Short mmCIF file of C-alpha atoms in Angstrom, two decimals:
data_model
loop_
_atom_site.label_atom_id
_atom_site.label_comp_id
_atom_site.label_asym_id
_atom_site.label_seq_id
_atom_site.Cartn_x
_atom_site.Cartn_y
_atom_site.Cartn_z
CA ALA F 3 135.76 88.15 53.09
CA LEU F 4 132.34 89.73 52.82
CA PRO F 5 131.91 92.24 55.58
CA ASP F 6 129.94 91.67 58.37
CA ILE F 7 126.59 93.82 57.91
CA ASP F 8 125.30 93.16 61.23
CA ARG F 9 128.32 95.09 62.46
CA GLN F 10 128.16 98.04 60.30
CA LEU F 11 126.35 101.27 61.60
CA ARG F 12 123.49 101.93 58.60
CA ILE F 13 122.40 105.69 58.20
CA ALA F 14 119.88 106.66 55.88
CA ILE F 15 119.36 110.35 54.53
CA ASP F 16 116.08 111.69 54.54
CA VAL F 17 114.14 108.50 54.35
CA PRO F 18 115.57 104.77 53.93
CA SER F 19 115.58 103.79 50.29
CA GLY F 20 112.46 101.83 49.58
CA THR F 21 110.11 103.30 51.99
CA ASP F 22 107.34 106.08 50.77
CA ALA F 23 107.85 109.65 52.49
CA GLU F 24 104.57 110.23 52.19
CA SER F 25 102.23 107.25 52.69
CA GLY F 26 104.63 105.04 54.96
CA ASN F 27 104.62 102.15 52.79
CA ALA F 28 107.63 100.28 52.54
CA ASP F 29 108.84 97.47 50.19
CA PRO F 30 109.97 94.28 52.15
CA ALA F 31 113.59 94.73 50.70
CA ALA F 32 113.86 98.31 51.85
CA PHE F 33 117.03 99.62 53.26
CA ARG F 34 117.00 98.81 57.25
CA ALA F 35 118.75 101.95 58.74
CA GLN F 36 119.80 102.18 62.31
CA ILE F 37 119.73 105.99 62.06
CA THR F 38 117.75 108.16 59.55
CA LEU F 39 118.99 111.77 59.35
CA THR F 40 115.71 113.73 57.76
CA THR F 41 116.96 116.46 55.51
CA GLY F 42 114.81 119.55 56.78
CA PRO F 43 111.35 118.76 58.08
CA MET F 44 110.41 115.34 59.18
CA LYS F 45 108.67 113.09 56.72
CA LEU F 46 105.35 112.37 58.04
CA GLY F 47 105.49 108.74 56.17
CA SER F 48 108.48 107.81 58.23
CA LEU F 49 106.60 107.73 61.30
CA PHE F 50 104.08 105.20 60.54
CA HIS F 51 104.13 101.23 59.74
CA PRO F 52 105.67 99.75 58.16
CA ALA F 53 107.90 102.56 57.11
CA ILE F 54 109.12 103.31 60.71
CA GLU F 55 110.32 99.69 61.13
CA PHE F 56 112.95 100.51 58.75
CA ALA F 57 113.93 103.90 60.27
CA GLY F 58 115.90 103.13 63.20
CA GLU F 59 116.66 106.06 64.97
CA LEU F 60 114.77 109.69 63.75
CA GLN F 61 117.00 112.73 63.67
CA THR F 62 116.35 115.71 61.86
CA LEU F 63 119.36 117.44 59.72
CA ASP F 64 119.38 121.65 59.69
CA ILE F 65 120.08 122.08 56.07
CA GLY F 66 119.91 126.06 56.21
CA MET F 67 116.10 126.39 55.56
CA ASP F 68 114.56 129.62 56.69
CA VAL F 69 112.01 129.86 59.69
CA ALA F 70 109.46 130.73 57.72
CA SER F 71 109.51 127.58 55.32
CA TYR F 72 108.34 125.52 58.48
CA ALA F 73 105.31 128.27 59.60
CA ASP F 74 102.77 126.09 57.94
CA ILE F 75 103.71 122.72 59.59
CA ARG F 76 101.18 121.51 62.26
CA ARG F 77 102.87 118.15 62.97
CA SER F 78 105.51 117.14 65.22
CA LEU F 79 107.43 114.76 67.07
CA ILE F 80 107.26 114.11 70.84
CA ASP F 81 110.55 113.94 72.51
CA ALA F 82 112.44 114.37 75.72
CA ILE F 83 113.69 117.78 74.74
CA ASN F 84 110.05 119.39 73.98
CA ILE F 85 108.57 117.77 76.89
CA ARG F 86 111.11 118.57 79.38
CA ASP F 87 109.70 122.14 80.33
CA LEU F 88 105.85 120.68 80.68
CA LEU F 89 106.50 118.94 83.81
CA PRO F 90 104.06 121.01 86.73
CA ASP F 91 106.09 122.47 89.33
CA ARG F 92 106.97 120.96 92.64
CA PRO F 93 107.14 123.72 95.28
CA LEU F 94 109.19 123.09 98.33
CA ASP F 95 106.50 124.36 100.74
CA GLY F 96 103.72 122.10 98.68
CA HIS F 97 101.08 119.88 100.40
CA LYS F 98 98.50 117.26 99.02
CA GLY F 99 95.71 120.13 98.15
CA THR F 100 98.86 121.82 96.18
CA PHE F 101 98.90 118.92 93.77
CA GLY F 102 95.41 118.48 92.89
CA LYS F 103 92.49 116.34 93.57
CA LEU F 104 91.29 113.68 90.83
CA LEU F 105 88.31 112.01 90.81
CA ILE F 106 88.14 108.84 88.95
CA ILE F 107 84.53 107.11 87.86
CA GLY F 108 84.85 103.73 86.97
CA GLY F 109 85.16 99.78 87.50
CA SER F 110 82.71 97.21 87.67
CA THR F 111 82.71 93.79 89.52
CA GLY F 112 84.03 92.51 86.06
CA TYR F 113 86.92 94.92 85.64
CA ARG F 114 88.06 95.34 88.91
CA GLY F 115 91.90 96.02 87.72
CA ALA F 116 91.39 99.03 85.21
CA PRO F 117 90.61 101.55 87.86
CA THR F 118 93.13 100.03 90.07
CA LEU F 119 95.82 100.70 87.26
CA ALA F 120 94.43 104.08 86.74
CA THR F 121 94.62 104.86 90.38
CA LEU F 122 98.11 103.78 90.95
CA ALA F 123 99.41 105.77 87.46
CA ALA F 124 97.62 109.01 89.03
CA LEU F 125 99.08 108.64 92.21
CA HIS F 126 102.46 107.96 90.78
CA GLY F 127 102.17 110.91 88.78
CA GLY F 128 102.21 113.20 91.45
CA THR F 129 98.46 113.74 92.17
CA GLY F 130 97.96 115.18 95.52
CA GLN F 131 94.93 113.30 96.34
CA VAL F 132 93.09 110.35 94.42
CA THR F 133 89.41 109.32 94.75
CA LEU F 134 88.03 106.34 93.06
CA ALA F 135 84.14 106.44 92.93
CA SER F 136 83.17 102.82 92.08
CA VAL F 137 81.28 99.56 93.20
CA GLU F 138 82.37 97.95 96.28
CA ALA F 139 84.45 95.03 94.29
CA ALA F 140 86.57 97.37 92.45
CA ILE F 141 87.05 99.46 95.84
CA ALA F 142 88.32 96.45 97.55
CA THR F 143 90.90 95.31 94.76
CA THR F 144 92.02 99.20 94.36
CA ALA F 145 92.55 99.49 98.17
CA SER F 146 94.90 96.46 98.34
CA HIS F 147 96.83 98.06 95.50
CA ALA F 148 96.68 101.94 96.50
CA PRO F 149 96.10 102.57 100.19
CA ALA F 150 97.12 105.92 99.71
CA ALA F 151 93.24 106.31 97.53
CA THR F 152 90.31 107.45 99.17
CA PHE F 153 86.99 105.78 97.88
CA ILE F 154 83.49 106.63 97.26
CA ARG F 155 81.08 103.59 97.56
CA LEU F 156 78.76 103.43 94.82
CA ASN F 157 75.54 101.21 94.57
CA GLU F 158 75.38 98.41 91.90
CA THR F 159 73.27 97.01 89.43
CA PRO F 160 72.50 92.95 89.50
CA GLU F 161 75.14 92.83 86.89
CA GLY F 162 77.71 94.27 89.07
CA GLN F 163 78.04 97.85 86.78
CA ILE F 164 77.17 101.04 88.65
CA ASP F 165 73.61 102.05 89.49
CA ALA F 166 73.40 105.75 88.27
CA GLU F 167 69.82 106.01 89.54
CA THR F 168 70.36 104.83 93.16
CA SER F 169 73.94 106.24 93.66
CA THR F 170 75.22 109.27 95.02
CA LEU F 171 78.03 111.18 94.01
CA VAL F 172 79.48 113.24 96.33
CA ASN F 173 83.33 114.23 96.98
CA SER F 174 83.42 115.30 100.79
CA ASN F 175 86.65 116.38 100.22
CA ALA F 176 85.70 119.75 97.96
CA GLU F 177 85.32 119.48 94.09
CA PRO F 178 87.92 117.86 92.26
CA SER F 179 90.57 119.55 89.87
CA ALA F 180 90.03 116.65 87.26
CA LEU F 181 88.20 113.71 86.30
CA LEU F 182 88.81 110.61 84.68
CA ILE F 183 85.58 108.87 83.50
CA GLY F 184 85.32 105.48 82.16
CA PRO F 185 87.98 102.65 82.96
CA GLY F 186 86.55 99.48 83.72
CA MET F 187 83.08 100.78 83.69
CA GLY F 188 81.14 98.37 81.35
CA ARG F 189 78.23 99.17 79.11
CA SER F 190 74.79 99.46 80.49
CA VAL F 191 72.25 101.91 80.36
CA SER F 192 72.59 103.22 83.94
CA SER F 193 76.33 103.40 82.88
CA ASP F 194 76.03 105.49 80.31
CA ALA F 195 73.55 107.79 82.08
CA LEU F 196 76.14 108.58 84.62
CA ILE F 197 78.82 109.48 82.29
CA TYR F 198 76.17 111.99 80.51
CA ASP F 199 75.34 113.30 84.03
CA LEU F 200 78.96 113.82 85.01
CA LEU F 201 79.62 115.89 81.85
CA LEU F 202 76.65 117.92 82.37
CA THR F 203 77.52 118.48 86.08
CA TYR F 204 81.14 118.98 85.42
CA PRO F 205 81.06 121.01 82.09
CA ASP F 206 84.30 122.89 82.85
CA THR F 207 86.71 120.28 85.06
CA PRO F 208 89.38 119.11 82.86
CA THR F 209 88.18 115.48 82.13
CA VAL F 210 90.08 112.76 80.32
CA ILE F 211 87.34 110.21 78.99
CA ASP F 212 88.48 106.73 78.17
CA ALA F 213 87.29 103.43 77.39
CA ASP F 214 83.79 102.87 77.83
CA GLY F 215 83.01 106.59 78.53
CA LEU F 216 84.07 107.10 74.94
CA ASN F 217 81.67 104.06 74.19
CA ALA F 218 78.87 106.05 75.63
CA LEU F 219 79.62 108.99 73.68
CA ALA F 220 79.53 107.39 70.60
CA LYS F 221 75.84 106.75 71.32
CA GLN F 222 75.33 110.81 71.87
CA PRO F 223 76.24 113.09 68.91
CA ASP F 224 75.02 115.92 70.69
CA MET F 225 77.23 115.17 73.79
CA ILE F 226 80.51 114.89 71.96
CA ARG F 227 79.56 118.60 70.75
CA ARG F 228 79.32 120.07 74.08
CA LEU F 229 83.10 118.72 74.43
CA GLY F 230 86.12 121.19 74.40
CA PRO F 231 89.46 121.95 75.06
CA THR F 232 89.74 120.96 78.72
CA HIS F 233 88.71 117.49 77.55
CA VAL F 234 90.69 114.50 76.63
CA LEU F 235 89.48 111.65 74.65
CA THR F 236 91.81 108.44 74.39
CA PRO F 237 90.41 106.24 71.76
CA HIS F 238 91.90 103.45 70.26
CA PRO F 239 90.89 102.51 66.59
CA GLY F 240 87.99 100.61 67.11
CA GLU F 241 86.35 103.74 69.64
CA LEU F 242 87.72 106.11 66.91
CA GLN F 243 85.66 104.02 64.36
CA ARG F 244 82.64 103.91 66.95
CA ILE F 245 82.66 107.43 67.80
CA LEU F 246 82.85 108.74 64.06
CA ASN F 247 80.75 106.03 62.52
CA LEU F 248 83.40 104.83 60.11
CA PRO F 249 83.16 101.41 58.17
CA SER F 250 86.39 100.14 59.64
CA PRO F 251 88.82 100.93 62.50
CA PRO F 252 91.33 103.33 60.86
CA ASN F 253 94.84 102.75 60.36
CA GLY F 254 98.09 104.37 59.35
CA ARG F 255 97.53 107.76 58.00
CA ALA F 256 93.75 107.21 58.12
CA ARG F 257 93.99 106.87 61.86
CA LEU F 258 95.87 110.55 61.62
CA HIS F 259 93.00 111.93 59.72
CA ALA F 260 90.14 110.35 61.49
CA ALA F 261 91.75 111.75 64.96
CA GLU F 262 92.45 115.09 63.84
CA ASP F 263 88.94 114.88 62.64
CA LEU F 264 87.51 113.95 65.65
CA SER F 265 89.32 117.03 67.84
CA SER F 266 88.13 119.48 65.13
CA GLN F 267 84.56 118.21 65.62
CA THR F 268 84.85 118.29 69.73
CA GLN F 269 87.67 120.87 69.96
CA ALA F 270 88.76 118.69 72.64
CA ILE F 271 92.52 116.94 72.81
CA VAL F 272 92.41 113.36 71.15
CA VAL F 273 94.90 110.81 72.02
CA ALA F 274 94.73 108.15 69.39
CA LYS F 275 96.54 104.97 71.26
CA GLY F 276 98.26 102.93 69.03
CA SER F 277 101.98 103.08 66.82
CA PRO F 278 102.47 105.63 66.67
CA THR F 279 100.38 107.55 69.46
CA LEU F 280 98.98 110.69 68.14
CA ILE F 281 97.87 113.62 70.13
CA CYS F 282 95.59 116.11 67.68
CA THR F 283 94.29 119.53 69.31
CA GLN F 284 92.95 122.20 67.00
CA ASP F 285 96.10 123.70 65.85
CA GLN F 286 98.68 121.19 66.20
CA THR F 287 99.24 117.22 65.98
CA TRP F 288 102.41 115.38 68.10
CA VAL F 289 103.54 112.14 67.39
CA LEU F 290 105.31 109.67 69.26
CA ALA F 291 107.22 107.73 66.88
CA LYS F 292 108.38 105.11 69.36
CA PRO F 293 106.95 101.70 68.38
CA ASN F 294 106.78 99.93 71.83
CA PRO F 295 105.35 96.27 71.77
CA VAL F 296 106.01 96.35 75.66
CA LEU F 297 102.46 98.55 75.85
CA ALA F 298 100.42 95.73 73.64
CA ALA F 299 99.18 94.77 76.95
CA ALA F 300 95.97 94.49 78.72
CA GLY F 301 95.73 97.53 81.28
CA ALA F 302 98.48 99.73 79.38
CA GLY F 303 95.37 102.25 78.28
CA ASP F 304 94.40 102.78 81.95
CA VAL F 305 97.54 103.52 83.04
CA LEU F 306 98.08 106.11 80.43
CA ALA F 307 94.56 107.73 81.21
CA GLY F 308 95.59 107.63 85.16
CA ALA F 309 98.89 109.40 83.90
CA ILE F 310 97.21 111.83 81.83
CA ALA F 311 94.45 112.91 84.51
CA SER F 312 97.36 113.13 87.03
CA PHE F 313 98.81 115.99 84.88
CA LEU F 314 95.30 117.66 84.38
CA ALA F 315 94.51 117.42 88.00
CA GLN F 316 97.85 119.33 88.82
CA GLY F 317 97.13 122.14 86.65
CA SER F 318 98.62 121.18 83.39
CA SER F 319 96.40 122.35 80.41
CA ALA F 320 94.72 119.51 78.50
CA THR F 321 97.62 119.56 75.76
CA LYS F 322 100.60 119.06 78.18
CA ALA F 323 98.89 116.82 80.28
CA ALA F 324 98.57 114.32 76.87
CA ARG F 325 101.50 115.23 75.70
CA LEU F 326 103.53 114.47 79.35
CA GLY F 327 101.44 111.49 79.85
CA VAL F 328 102.05 109.67 76.52
CA TRP F 329 105.77 110.08 76.91
CA LEU F 330 106.21 109.38 80.41
CA HIS F 331 103.99 106.05 79.78
CA ASN F 332 106.35 105.18 77.08
CA HIS F 333 109.46 105.86 78.73
CA ALA F 334 108.65 103.96 81.65
CA ALA F 335 107.65 100.72 79.54
CA ILE F 336 111.15 101.45 78.13
CA ILE F 337 112.67 101.38 81.46
CA ALA F 338 110.74 98.33 82.51
CA ALA F 339 111.48 96.50 79.54
CA LYS F 340 115.10 97.02 80.11
CA GLY F 341 114.74 95.69 83.80
CA THR F 342 113.49 92.36 82.90
#
């Protein structure tokens, strides 16, 4: 009788046969491994679709290469081991002021859920105090789901978006330790003006710029050049296209090069959403090579932005906050999927 292939453990060495270690291309009939043992450095092509769909669990093998051989490698995997020590401290005598104050600016009458999801993620991430500045409809929605949050009511335009001209953004509880700008804000001349004003008012405050915050930046190249290493940008491929003025949304290795280019231009940390998720800085790129269709749902990006902003508010560097937020966001989705 023929062996039962489905019950066999299939292990690939270096890369599964039929996949391209450089481009990530794969033959439809490529060897479908459950485990891929990479010899030496991880092959970048194995982390991109469609090759990653044939690789299974990725592990690296030490084959005796000298440490100096890895010196010029600027791309690394994100895994539980290398993010474990990045979690911010939680001293026993801490209070809400110890764990940061996050100010979220976003939401509109048409997009009430986005700031709610971001606020919940920030609170669950451990931020001591989360304040949402938004229009009344978004505040009411968020308050019903996150009673621990505080709020700043902003005036709204006839279209239900934040009216920058008549609103006063005042946080009576002192300056925020971090900002999150953009989730659910919508696009208008008024909301764009508010985003530009915030970036000028808080130039040195650690800030996550998401969603319509990114779309506003795409119209202001001079504003993009004002950013720096305390800023985290969270674009999906369409937003990368708009910011970099590309002919189409970048995919595969092109998305990697686009994200690295954006980080180089801005000096900001770029979290390029997608599969795999990429975190790019001036000197290093980290790859979360864990395809997870559970996250292919509206609102997942708002949760990610809130998680990253939570760690920024608690004092993590932008690079650490981005790595932590990306990994925990994915891991939470894995846990949630197992519970369904």
